[in-house]
Structure formats: structure tokens, C-alpha cells
Amino acid sequence: MTKFCSVIVVVVGIAGSLAALALPASAAGPAVGPLPGVTLSADLGQGGGTLAVPLQIVLMLTVLSIVPALFIMTTCFARIVIVLSFVRHALGTQQMPPNQLLLSLALFLTVFTMGPVWSKVKTEAIDPWQRQEISQEVAIQRASIPVRAFMLKQTREKDLALFVGMLKGDRPKTVDDVPTTAIIPSFMISEMRTAFQMGFVLYLPFLVIDIVVASVLMSMGMMMLPPVLISLPFKVLLFVLVDGWYLIVRSLVVAFQ
């Protein structure tokens, strides 16, 4: 299990390197060099040797399949994509912007926001481990510190207490003793709660426009005309006049800093 976790740390470190390369120095920390190579091996213990090449390939594919889930669970991607989806539904523009565009925007906003965290993972864990200055176990511990700090900063105490209370065994005395398996789900439900709160606030002005338009149409006796057909241009006009995308993106990014 330790070997398997070390491979995940290496993959996360490479993702952090990509983020640091894509961001300016002020946002992603110190500049990083070329991306390192990854060699996958597994020690089978005394008298066991190493895994065969086909099994190593299967293990690597398994790790790569887990990376998207880890990316969603341990970053700000979930909150960003939920809020952007709320914006589209509040506007009532159906598939505009399209899903690919919203997901791409959420992805790059996540890379921009998580750049300093991934840069710390690479600088404090991946680079010393590749220089053989620290062991794999120490690298895993160092790599988890910035990620855990980021998640704990965004996690409500109530959500964290929920999963800590479900743990069997001794209760952790400090935050550092809380296992990552309890931090990740508490972080996710906290992010979803915050995203839904932001979505509710975004819905209010557009809901007022829908109510006003529907009331005017009813007073004019035009009940057969869909109110959405009339309110859509006004909602788009309001969104453009207040520079909605700028305000939303700024609020999302600043909330994590």
C-alpha cells in the first residue's frame, strides 16, 4: 500500500509541476525545471522480487484512473463547476455556454487556484524524494501537508466533526491527527454547501426578472406567451451590464485565497 501511495504522490507532483509551469511566478511560486520521469515498481517483500512488466502497466493504469477522482475530491474544481452550472441555469440559456466550455473554464480556474499548493508539494516532497534526500514515506507525509491544509481551510467544523465521529477507535486529539479519509468527504460536502449557497444568491436577481415579466404578461392578458421567451434577453442584458463573468470568477478565486 505504501508503494501504491507513493506512485500517486509522484503523479500528483507531476500535475503540480504542470500547474507551476502554466502559471506566472507570482501565482505558482518558484519556477520549476523539466518534468521528471516516473518509474513504477513494487517490492513484494522477502523473497518476492518485483512485479512483472504487465502487472506494472496494469498498476500504472489503475493509478491514472484514480487521478481524476483525486483531482475532483481534493481541489476547488467541484465548487467552481457547480457555481458555473448554476449561472447557466439561472440565465435560462439551456446549453449556452456549452458543457465543454464550462468544464474547461472550471479546469483552468482550478489549476490557477491550486498552483501554489501543487508547487509546495513538488518543492517540499517530490524534488527531495527524486534527489534521494528523503524516503518515500517522508515524501508522502510532506506531500499531504499542503493538500490537507488547503482542504481543512475550506472545511466546516461541523462537517469534519461528522466524519470524525464516525471513526472507530481513539478520537484524534488535534487536527493533525485527523485521517485524510475523514478530511476528504467533509471537504467535499462543505464545498457543495458553499457552492449551493452561491448558486442561490446568483438565482435571486434573475428570479426577480422572471416574476416581473410574468406579472406584466398576465396583466396584459398575454398568458399564452411563455415568460421565459421575454425575460431571457433582459437577463442576458443584466448579466452583461454588471460584467457577470468577471464578478463570478473573481469571487470564486478570491474565496480560496
PDB file of C-alpha atoms in Angstrom:
ATOM      1  CA  MET A   1       0.000   0.000   0.000  1.00  0.00           C
ATOM      2  CA  THR A   2       2.893   2.364   0.729  1.00  0.00           C
ATOM      3  CA  LYS A   3       4.355   1.739  -2.717  1.00  0.00           C
ATOM      4  CA  PHE A   4       0.975   2.345  -4.299  1.00  0.00           C
ATOM      5  CA  CYS A   5       0.520   5.614  -2.415  1.00  0.00           C
ATOM      6  CA  SER A   6       3.997   6.754  -3.418  1.00  0.00           C
ATOM      7  CA  VAL A   7       3.088   6.394  -7.073  1.00  0.00           C
ATOM      8  CA  ILE A   8       0.001   8.565  -6.512  1.00  0.00           C
ATOM      9  CA  VAL A   9       2.184  11.191  -4.843  1.00  0.00           C
ATOM     10  CA  VAL A  10       4.523  11.192  -7.846  1.00  0.00           C
ATOM     11  CA  VAL A  11       1.606  11.633 -10.255  1.00  0.00           C
ATOM     12  CA  VAL A  12       0.190  14.479  -8.162  1.00  0.00           C
ATOM     13  CA  GLY A  13       3.634  16.054  -8.124  1.00  0.00           C
ATOM     14  CA  ILE A  14       3.778  15.959 -11.909  1.00  0.00           C
ATOM     15  CA  ALA A  15       0.360  17.648 -12.052  1.00  0.00           C
ATOM     16  CA  GLY A  16       1.720  20.304  -9.715  1.00  0.00           C
ATOM     17  CA  SER A  17       4.696  20.781 -11.997  1.00  0.00           C
ATOM     18  CA  LEU A  18       2.386  21.347 -14.950  1.00  0.00           C
ATOM     19  CA  ALA A  19       0.389  23.861 -12.934  1.00  0.00           C
ATOM     20  CA  ALA A  20       3.522  25.697 -11.873  1.00  0.00           C
ATOM     21  CA  LEU A  21       4.751  25.838 -15.452  1.00  0.00           C
ATOM     22  CA  ALA A  22       1.410  27.159 -16.689  1.00  0.00           C
ATOM     23  CA  LEU A  23       1.189  29.950 -14.118  1.00  0.00           C
ATOM     24  CA  PRO A  24       3.270  33.088 -13.648  1.00  0.00           C
ATOM     25  CA  ALA A  25       5.913  33.047 -10.952  1.00  0.00           C
ATOM     26  CA  SER A  26       3.855  35.278  -8.666  1.00  0.00           C
ATOM     27  CA  ALA A  27       0.988  32.781  -8.623  1.00  0.00           C
ATOM     28  CA  ALA A  28       2.726  29.430  -8.748  1.00  0.00           C
ATOM     29  CA  GLY A  29       5.813  30.125  -6.679  1.00  0.00           C
ATOM     30  CA  PRO A  30       9.387  29.490  -7.866  1.00  0.00           C
ATOM     31  CA  ALA A  31       9.986  28.281 -11.394  1.00  0.00           C
ATOM     32  CA  VAL A  32      10.427  24.568 -11.886  1.00  0.00           C
ATOM     33  CA  GLY A  33      12.580  22.619 -14.275  1.00  0.00           C
ATOM     34  CA  PRO A  34      11.752  19.881 -16.754  1.00  0.00           C
ATOM     35  CA  LEU A  35       9.221  17.276 -15.743  1.00  0.00           C
ATOM     36  CA  PRO A  36      10.775  14.151 -14.191  1.00  0.00           C
ATOM     37  CA  GLY A  37      10.266  10.654 -15.418  1.00  0.00           C
ATOM     38  CA  VAL A  38       8.253   8.125 -13.429  1.00  0.00           C
ATOM     39  CA  THR A  39       9.344   4.558 -12.890  1.00  0.00           C
ATOM     40  CA  LEU A  40       6.807   2.184 -11.398  1.00  0.00           C
ATOM     41  CA  SER A  41       7.958  -0.778  -9.324  1.00  0.00           C
ATOM     42  CA  ALA A  42       6.622  -2.761  -6.424  1.00  0.00           C
ATOM     43  CA  ASP A  43       8.574  -4.677  -3.803  1.00  0.00           C
ATOM     44  CA  LEU A  44       6.923  -7.970  -2.912  1.00  0.00           C
ATOM     45  CA  GLY A  45       8.824  -8.381   0.332  1.00  0.00           C
ATOM     46  CA  GLN A  46      11.324 -11.025   1.371  1.00  0.00           C
ATOM     47  CA  GLY A  47      11.966 -13.476  -1.406  1.00  0.00           C
ATOM     48  CA  GLY A  48       9.290 -11.953  -3.597  1.00  0.00           C
ATOM     49  CA  GLY A  49      11.266  -9.924  -6.140  1.00  0.00           C
ATOM     50  CA  THR A  50       9.417  -7.302  -8.170  1.00  0.00           C
ATOM     51  CA  LEU A  51       6.241  -7.259 -10.206  1.00  0.00           C
ATOM     52  CA  ALA A  52       6.362  -8.296 -13.845  1.00  0.00           C
ATOM     53  CA  VAL A  53       6.131  -5.611 -16.509  1.00  0.00           C
ATOM     54  CA  PRO A  54       2.474  -6.384 -17.464  1.00  0.00           C
ATOM     55  CA  LEU A  55       1.421  -6.091 -13.831  1.00  0.00           C
ATOM     56  CA  GLN A  56       3.332  -2.830 -13.510  1.00  0.00           C
ATOM     57  CA  ILE A  57       1.450  -1.484 -16.534  1.00  0.00           C
ATOM     58  CA  VAL A  58      -1.878  -2.544 -15.007  1.00  0.00           C
ATOM     59  CA  LEU A  59      -0.943  -0.861 -11.723  1.00  0.00           C
ATOM     60  CA  MET A  60       0.046   2.341 -13.525  1.00  0.00           C
ATOM     61  CA  LEU A  61      -3.250   2.396 -15.455  1.00  0.00           C
ATOM     62  CA  THR A  62      -5.089   1.910 -12.162  1.00  0.00           C
ATOM     63  CA  VAL A  63      -3.262   4.873 -10.639  1.00  0.00           C
ATOM     64  CA  LEU A  64      -4.021   7.044 -13.676  1.00  0.00           C
ATOM     65  CA  SER A  65      -7.713   6.141 -13.438  1.00  0.00           C
ATOM     66  CA  ILE A  66      -7.761   7.340  -9.821  1.00  0.00           C
ATOM     67  CA  VAL A  67      -6.115  10.692 -10.592  1.00  0.00           C
ATOM     68  CA  PRO A  68      -9.314  12.373 -11.993  1.00  0.00           C
ATOM     69  CA  ALA A  69     -11.247  11.366  -8.880  1.00  0.00           C
ATOM     70  CA  LEU A  70      -8.473  12.710  -6.627  1.00  0.00           C
ATOM     71  CA  PHE A  71      -8.424  15.904  -8.674  1.00  0.00           C
ATOM     72  CA  ILE A  72     -12.142  16.436  -8.114  1.00  0.00           C
ATOM     73  CA  MET A  73     -12.140  15.409  -4.444  1.00  0.00           C
ATOM     74  CA  THR A  74      -9.109  17.365  -3.218  1.00  0.00           C
ATOM     75  CA  THR A  75      -9.301  20.608  -5.220  1.00  0.00           C
ATOM     76  CA  CYS A  76     -11.687  23.516  -5.733  1.00  0.00           C
ATOM     77  CA  PHE A  77     -12.979  22.033  -9.003  1.00  0.00           C
ATOM     78  CA  ALA A  78     -16.303  20.868  -7.526  1.00  0.00           C
ATOM     79  CA  ARG A  79     -17.319  24.298  -6.201  1.00  0.00           C
ATOM     80  CA  ILE A  80     -16.314  26.087  -9.398  1.00  0.00           C
ATOM     81  CA  VAL A  81     -18.152  23.766 -11.774  1.00  0.00           C
ATOM     82  CA  ILE A  82     -21.317  23.767  -9.615  1.00  0.00           C
ATOM     83  CA  VAL A  83     -21.419  27.568  -9.466  1.00  0.00           C
ATOM     84  CA  LEU A  84     -20.861  27.886 -13.211  1.00  0.00           C
ATOM     85  CA  SER A  85     -23.689  25.413 -13.808  1.00  0.00           C
ATOM     86  CA  PHE A  86     -25.968  27.476 -11.549  1.00  0.00           C
ATOM     87  CA  VAL A  87     -25.142  30.564 -13.602  1.00  0.00           C
ATOM     88  CA  ARG A  88     -26.208  28.880 -16.815  1.00  0.00           C
ATOM     89  CA  HIS A  89     -29.451  27.575 -15.308  1.00  0.00           C
ATOM     90  CA  ALA A  90     -30.233  30.965 -13.749  1.00  0.00           C
ATOM     91  CA  LEU A  91     -29.814  32.659 -17.106  1.00  0.00           C
ATOM     92  CA  GLY A  92     -32.057  30.055 -18.710  1.00  0.00           C
ATOM     93  CA  THR A  93     -29.820  29.747 -21.775  1.00  0.00           C
ATOM     94  CA  GLN A  94     -30.129  25.935 -21.858  1.00  0.00           C
ATOM     95  CA  GLN A  95     -26.831  24.702 -23.385  1.00  0.00           C
ATOM     96  CA  MET A  96     -25.136  28.082 -23.716  1.00  0.00           C
ATOM     97  CA  PRO A  97     -22.316  28.196 -22.701  1.00  0.00           C
ATOM     98  CA  PRO A  98     -21.822  24.529 -23.659  1.00  0.00           C
ATOM     99  CA  ASN A  99     -20.660  21.930 -21.151  1.00  0.00           C
ATOM    100  CA  GLN A 100     -17.208  21.674 -22.712  1.00  0.00           C
ATOM    101  CA  LEU A 101     -16.624  25.379 -22.256  1.00  0.00           C
ATOM    102  CA  LEU A 102     -17.782  25.423 -18.641  1.00  0.00           C
ATOM    103  CA  LEU A 103     -15.669  22.378 -17.774  1.00  0.00           C
ATOM    104  CA  SER A 104     -12.619  23.876 -19.481  1.00  0.00           C
ATOM    105  CA  LEU A 105     -13.060  27.151 -17.600  1.00  0.00           C
ATOM    106  CA  ALA A 106     -13.511  25.277 -14.309  1.00  0.00           C
ATOM    107  CA  LEU A 107     -10.403  23.217 -15.053  1.00  0.00           C
ATOM    108  CA  PHE A 108      -8.138  26.180 -15.716  1.00  0.00           C
ATOM    109  CA  LEU A 109      -9.517  28.135 -12.771  1.00  0.00           C
ATOM    110  CA  THR A 110      -8.734  25.102 -10.615  1.00  0.00           C
ATOM    111  CA  VAL A 111      -5.171  24.903 -11.964  1.00  0.00           C
ATOM    112  CA  PHE A 112      -4.716  28.629 -11.324  1.00  0.00           C
ATOM    113  CA  THR A 113      -6.114  28.423  -7.787  1.00  0.00           C
ATOM    114  CA  MET A 114      -4.305  25.229  -6.795  1.00  0.00           C
ATOM    115  CA  GLY A 115      -0.976  26.303  -8.316  1.00  0.00           C
ATOM    116  CA  PRO A 116       0.636  27.411  -5.022  1.00  0.00           C
ATOM    117  CA  VAL A 117      -0.464  24.195  -3.280  1.00  0.00           C
ATOM    118  CA  TRP A 118       0.901  21.937  -6.010  1.00  0.00           C
ATOM    119  CA  SER A 119       4.089  23.987  -6.134  1.00  0.00           C
ATOM    120  CA  LYS A 120       4.624  23.304  -2.423  1.00  0.00           C
ATOM    121  CA  VAL A 121       4.025  19.584  -2.985  1.00  0.00           C
ATOM    122  CA  LYS A 122       6.677  19.473  -5.675  1.00  0.00           C
ATOM    123  CA  THR A 123       9.189  21.660  -3.847  1.00  0.00           C
ATOM    124  CA  GLU A 124       8.856  20.072  -0.406  1.00  0.00           C
ATOM    125  CA  ALA A 125       8.168  16.433  -1.320  1.00  0.00           C
ATOM    126  CA  ILE A 126       8.717  15.422  -4.937  1.00  0.00           C
ATOM    127  CA  ASP A 127      12.030  17.179  -5.608  1.00  0.00           C
ATOM    128  CA  PRO A 128      13.802  15.969  -2.410  1.00  0.00           C
ATOM    129  CA  TRP A 129      12.487  12.442  -2.994  1.00  0.00           C
ATOM    130  CA  GLN A 130      13.825  12.386  -6.558  1.00  0.00           C
ATOM    131  CA  ARG A 131      17.194  13.623  -5.316  1.00  0.00           C
ATOM    132  CA  GLN A 132      17.074  10.708  -2.855  1.00  0.00           C
ATOM    133  CA  GLU A 133      17.338  13.083   0.088  1.00  0.00           C
ATOM    134  CA  ILE A 134      14.236  11.660   1.781  1.00  0.00           C
ATOM    135  CA  SER A 135      12.438   8.333   1.766  1.00  0.00           C
ATOM    136  CA  GLN A 136       9.147   7.574   0.095  1.00  0.00           C
ATOM    137  CA  GLU A 137       7.308   7.579   3.422  1.00  0.00           C
ATOM    138  CA  VAL A 138       8.618  11.051   4.280  1.00  0.00           C
ATOM    139  CA  ALA A 139       7.739  12.278   0.784  1.00  0.00           C
ATOM    140  CA  ILE A 140       4.163  11.069   1.218  1.00  0.00           C
ATOM    141  CA  GLN A 141       3.861  12.841   4.559  1.00  0.00           C
ATOM    142  CA  ARG A 142       5.280  16.090   3.200  1.00  0.00           C
ATOM    143  CA  ALA A 143       3.105  15.964   0.086  1.00  0.00           C
ATOM    144  CA  SER A 144      -0.069  15.542   2.113  1.00  0.00           C
ATOM    145  CA  ILE A 145       0.591  18.562   4.370  1.00  0.00           C
ATOM    146  CA  PRO A 146      -0.209  21.360   1.839  1.00  0.00           C
ATOM    147  CA  VAL A 147      -3.193  19.472   0.415  1.00  0.00           C
ATOM    148  CA  ARG A 148      -4.616  18.759   3.881  1.00  0.00           C
ATOM    149  CA  ALA A 149      -4.080  22.400   4.914  1.00  0.00           C
ATOM    150  CA  PHE A 150      -5.979  23.607   1.845  1.00  0.00           C
ATOM    151  CA  MET A 151      -8.902  21.246   2.457  1.00  0.00           C
ATOM    152  CA  LEU A 152      -9.092  21.995   6.175  1.00  0.00           C
ATOM    153  CA  LYS A 153      -9.186  25.736   5.474  1.00  0.00           C
ATOM    154  CA  GLN A 154     -12.326  25.278   3.364  1.00  0.00           C
ATOM    155  CA  THR A 155     -13.996  22.639   5.577  1.00  0.00           C
ATOM    156  CA  ARG A 156     -16.623  23.460   8.179  1.00  0.00           C
ATOM    157  CA  GLU A 157     -16.013  22.168  11.686  1.00  0.00           C
ATOM    158  CA  LYS A 158     -19.495  20.634  11.702  1.00  0.00           C
ATOM    159  CA  ASP A 159     -18.792  18.564   8.591  1.00  0.00           C
ATOM    160  CA  LEU A 160     -15.405  17.493   9.874  1.00  0.00           C
ATOM    161  CA  ALA A 161     -16.896  16.501  13.244  1.00  0.00           C
ATOM    162  CA  LEU A 162     -19.479  14.370  11.419  1.00  0.00           C
ATOM    163  CA  PHE A 163     -16.894  12.072   9.860  1.00  0.00           C
ATOM    164  CA  VAL A 164     -14.527  12.172  12.827  1.00  0.00           C
ATOM    165  CA  GLY A 165     -17.407  10.982  15.000  1.00  0.00           C
ATOM    166  CA  MET A 166     -17.930   8.014  12.663  1.00  0.00           C
ATOM    167  CA  LEU A 167     -14.335   6.876  13.070  1.00  0.00           C
ATOM    168  CA  LYS A 168     -13.737   3.774  15.102  1.00  0.00           C
ATOM    169  CA  GLY A 169     -11.015   3.763  17.693  1.00  0.00           C
ATOM    170  CA  ASP A 170      -9.411   6.642  19.558  1.00  0.00           C
ATOM    171  CA  ARG A 171     -10.659  10.098  18.698  1.00  0.00           C
ATOM    172  CA  PRO A 172      -7.976  12.430  17.287  1.00  0.00           C
ATOM    173  CA  LYS A 173      -6.714  14.996  19.751  1.00  0.00           C
ATOM    174  CA  THR A 174      -5.577  17.594  17.191  1.00  0.00           C
ATOM    175  CA  VAL A 175      -6.345  18.446  13.578  1.00  0.00           C
ATOM    176  CA  ASP A 176      -3.053  16.854  12.528  1.00  0.00           C
ATOM    177  CA  ASP A 177      -4.285  13.535  13.908  1.00  0.00           C
ATOM    178  CA  VAL A 178      -7.423  13.539  11.751  1.00  0.00           C
ATOM    179  CA  PRO A 179      -7.018  10.963   8.964  1.00  0.00           C
ATOM    180  CA  THR A 180      -7.201  12.112   5.371  1.00  0.00           C
ATOM    181  CA  THR A 181     -10.048   9.659   4.764  1.00  0.00           C
ATOM    182  CA  ALA A 182     -12.195  11.831   7.053  1.00  0.00           C
ATOM    183  CA  ILE A 183     -10.979  15.170   5.699  1.00  0.00           C
ATOM    184  CA  ILE A 184     -11.757  14.455   2.037  1.00  0.00           C
ATOM    185  CA  PRO A 185     -15.514  13.695   2.386  1.00  0.00           C
ATOM    186  CA  SER A 186     -16.010  16.534   4.868  1.00  0.00           C
ATOM    187  CA  PHE A 187     -14.246  18.883   2.458  1.00  0.00           C
ATOM    188  CA  MET A 188     -16.477  17.728  -0.406  1.00  0.00           C
ATOM    189  CA  ILE A 189     -19.780  18.296   1.384  1.00  0.00           C
ATOM    190  CA  SER A 190     -18.552  21.669   2.645  1.00  0.00           C
ATOM    191  CA  GLU A 191     -17.678  22.647  -0.912  1.00  0.00           C
ATOM    192  CA  MET A 192     -21.081  21.565  -2.201  1.00  0.00           C
ATOM    193  CA  ARG A 193     -22.857  23.506   0.543  1.00  0.00           C
ATOM    194  CA  THR A 194     -20.874  26.648  -0.260  1.00  0.00           C
ATOM    195  CA  ALA A 195     -21.492  26.192  -3.987  1.00  0.00           C
ATOM    196  CA  PHE A 196     -25.248  25.875  -3.453  1.00  0.00           C
ATOM    197  CA  GLN A 197     -25.246  28.996  -1.282  1.00  0.00           C
ATOM    198  CA  MET A 198     -23.526  30.941  -4.050  1.00  0.00           C
ATOM    199  CA  GLY A 199     -25.940  29.469  -6.586  1.00  0.00           C
ATOM    200  CA  PHE A 200     -28.925  30.634  -4.541  1.00  0.00           C
ATOM    201  CA  VAL A 201     -27.577  34.182  -4.423  1.00  0.00           C
ATOM    202  CA  LEU A 202     -26.995  34.097  -8.176  1.00  0.00           C
ATOM    203  CA  TYR A 203     -30.553  32.945  -8.809  1.00  0.00           C
ATOM    204  CA  LEU A 204     -32.257  35.818  -6.942  1.00  0.00           C
ATOM    205  CA  PRO A 205     -31.835  38.701  -9.434  1.00  0.00           C
ATOM    206  CA  PHE A 206     -32.816  36.524 -12.380  1.00  0.00           C
ATOM    207  CA  LEU A 207     -35.811  35.185 -10.448  1.00  0.00           C
ATOM    208  CA  VAL A 208     -36.992  38.774  -9.858  1.00  0.00           C
ATOM    209  CA  ILE A 209     -36.821  39.429 -13.600  1.00  0.00           C
ATOM    210  CA  ASP A 210     -38.872  36.293 -14.318  1.00  0.00           C
ATOM    211  CA  ILE A 211     -41.527  37.321 -11.771  1.00  0.00           C
ATOM    212  CA  VAL A 212     -41.765  40.862 -13.130  1.00  0.00           C
ATOM    213  CA  VAL A 213     -42.058  39.695 -16.728  1.00  0.00           C
ATOM    214  CA  ALA A 214     -44.666  37.055 -15.839  1.00  0.00           C
ATOM    215  CA  SER A 215     -46.727  39.639 -13.891  1.00  0.00           C
ATOM    216  CA  VAL A 216     -46.627  42.115 -16.785  1.00  0.00           C
ATOM    217  CA  LEU A 217     -47.681  39.465 -19.304  1.00  0.00           C
ATOM    218  CA  MET A 218     -50.582  38.349 -17.102  1.00  0.00           C
ATOM    219  CA  SER A 219     -51.760  41.922 -16.604  1.00  0.00           C
ATOM    220  CA  MET A 220     -51.721  42.400 -20.382  1.00  0.00           C
ATOM    221  CA  GLY A 221     -53.696  39.197 -20.908  1.00  0.00           C
ATOM    222  CA  MET A 222     -50.846  37.528 -22.811  1.00  0.00           C
ATOM    223  CA  MET A 223     -50.952  34.298 -20.818  1.00  0.00           C
ATOM    224  CA  MET A 224     -50.186  32.127 -23.842  1.00  0.00           C
ATOM    225  CA  LEU A 225     -46.792  33.777 -24.363  1.00  0.00           C
ATOM    226  CA  PRO A 226     -44.021  31.988 -22.404  1.00  0.00           C
ATOM    227  CA  PRO A 227     -42.473  34.433 -19.885  1.00  0.00           C
ATOM    228  CA  VAL A 228     -39.054  32.843 -20.403  1.00  0.00           C
ATOM    229  CA  LEU A 229     -39.075  33.957 -24.026  1.00  0.00           C
ATOM    230  CA  ILE A 230     -39.371  37.599 -22.950  1.00  0.00           C
ATOM    231  CA  SER A 231     -37.236  37.504 -19.797  1.00  0.00           C
ATOM    232  CA  LEU A 232     -34.230  35.809 -21.403  1.00  0.00           C
ATOM    233  CA  PRO A 233     -32.955  38.887 -23.274  1.00  0.00           C
ATOM    234  CA  PHE A 234     -33.357  41.025 -20.150  1.00  0.00           C
ATOM    235  CA  LYS A 235     -31.443  38.525 -18.021  1.00  0.00           C
ATOM    236  CA  VAL A 236     -28.626  38.338 -20.554  1.00  0.00           C
ATOM    237  CA  LEU A 237     -28.557  42.148 -20.750  1.00  0.00           C
ATOM    238  CA  LEU A 238     -28.368  42.443 -16.949  1.00  0.00           C
ATOM    239  CA  PHE A 239     -25.588  39.839 -16.800  1.00  0.00           C
ATOM    240  CA  VAL A 240     -23.562  41.687 -19.440  1.00  0.00           C
ATOM    241  CA  LEU A 241     -24.089  45.145 -17.906  1.00  0.00           C
ATOM    242  CA  VAL A 242     -22.829  44.074 -14.476  1.00  0.00           C
ATOM    243  CA  ASP A 243     -19.908  42.169 -16.069  1.00  0.00           C
ATOM    244  CA  GLY A 244     -21.152  38.921 -14.576  1.00  0.00           C
ATOM    245  CA  TRP A 245     -18.341  36.605 -15.642  1.00  0.00           C
ATOM    246  CA  TYR A 246     -15.738  38.908 -14.126  1.00  0.00           C
ATOM    247  CA  LEU A 247     -17.595  39.121 -10.817  1.00  0.00           C
ATOM    248  CA  ILE A 248     -18.222  35.380 -10.610  1.00  0.00           C
ATOM    249  CA  VAL A 249     -14.679  34.318 -11.495  1.00  0.00           C
ATOM    250  CA  ARG A 250     -13.215  36.894  -9.125  1.00  0.00           C
ATOM    251  CA  SER A 251     -15.456  35.730  -6.277  1.00  0.00           C
ATOM    252  CA  LEU A 252     -14.561  32.082  -6.883  1.00  0.00           C
ATOM    253  CA  VAL A 253     -10.818  32.627  -6.967  1.00  0.00           C
ATOM    254  CA  VAL A 254     -10.638  35.130  -4.090  1.00  0.00           C
ATOM    255  CA  ALA A 255     -12.696  32.818  -1.861  1.00  0.00           C
ATOM    256  CA  PHE A 256      -9.850  30.259  -1.867  1.00  0.00           C
ATOM    257  CA  GLN A 257      -7.050  32.716  -1.124  1.00  0.00           C
TER     258      GLN A 257
END
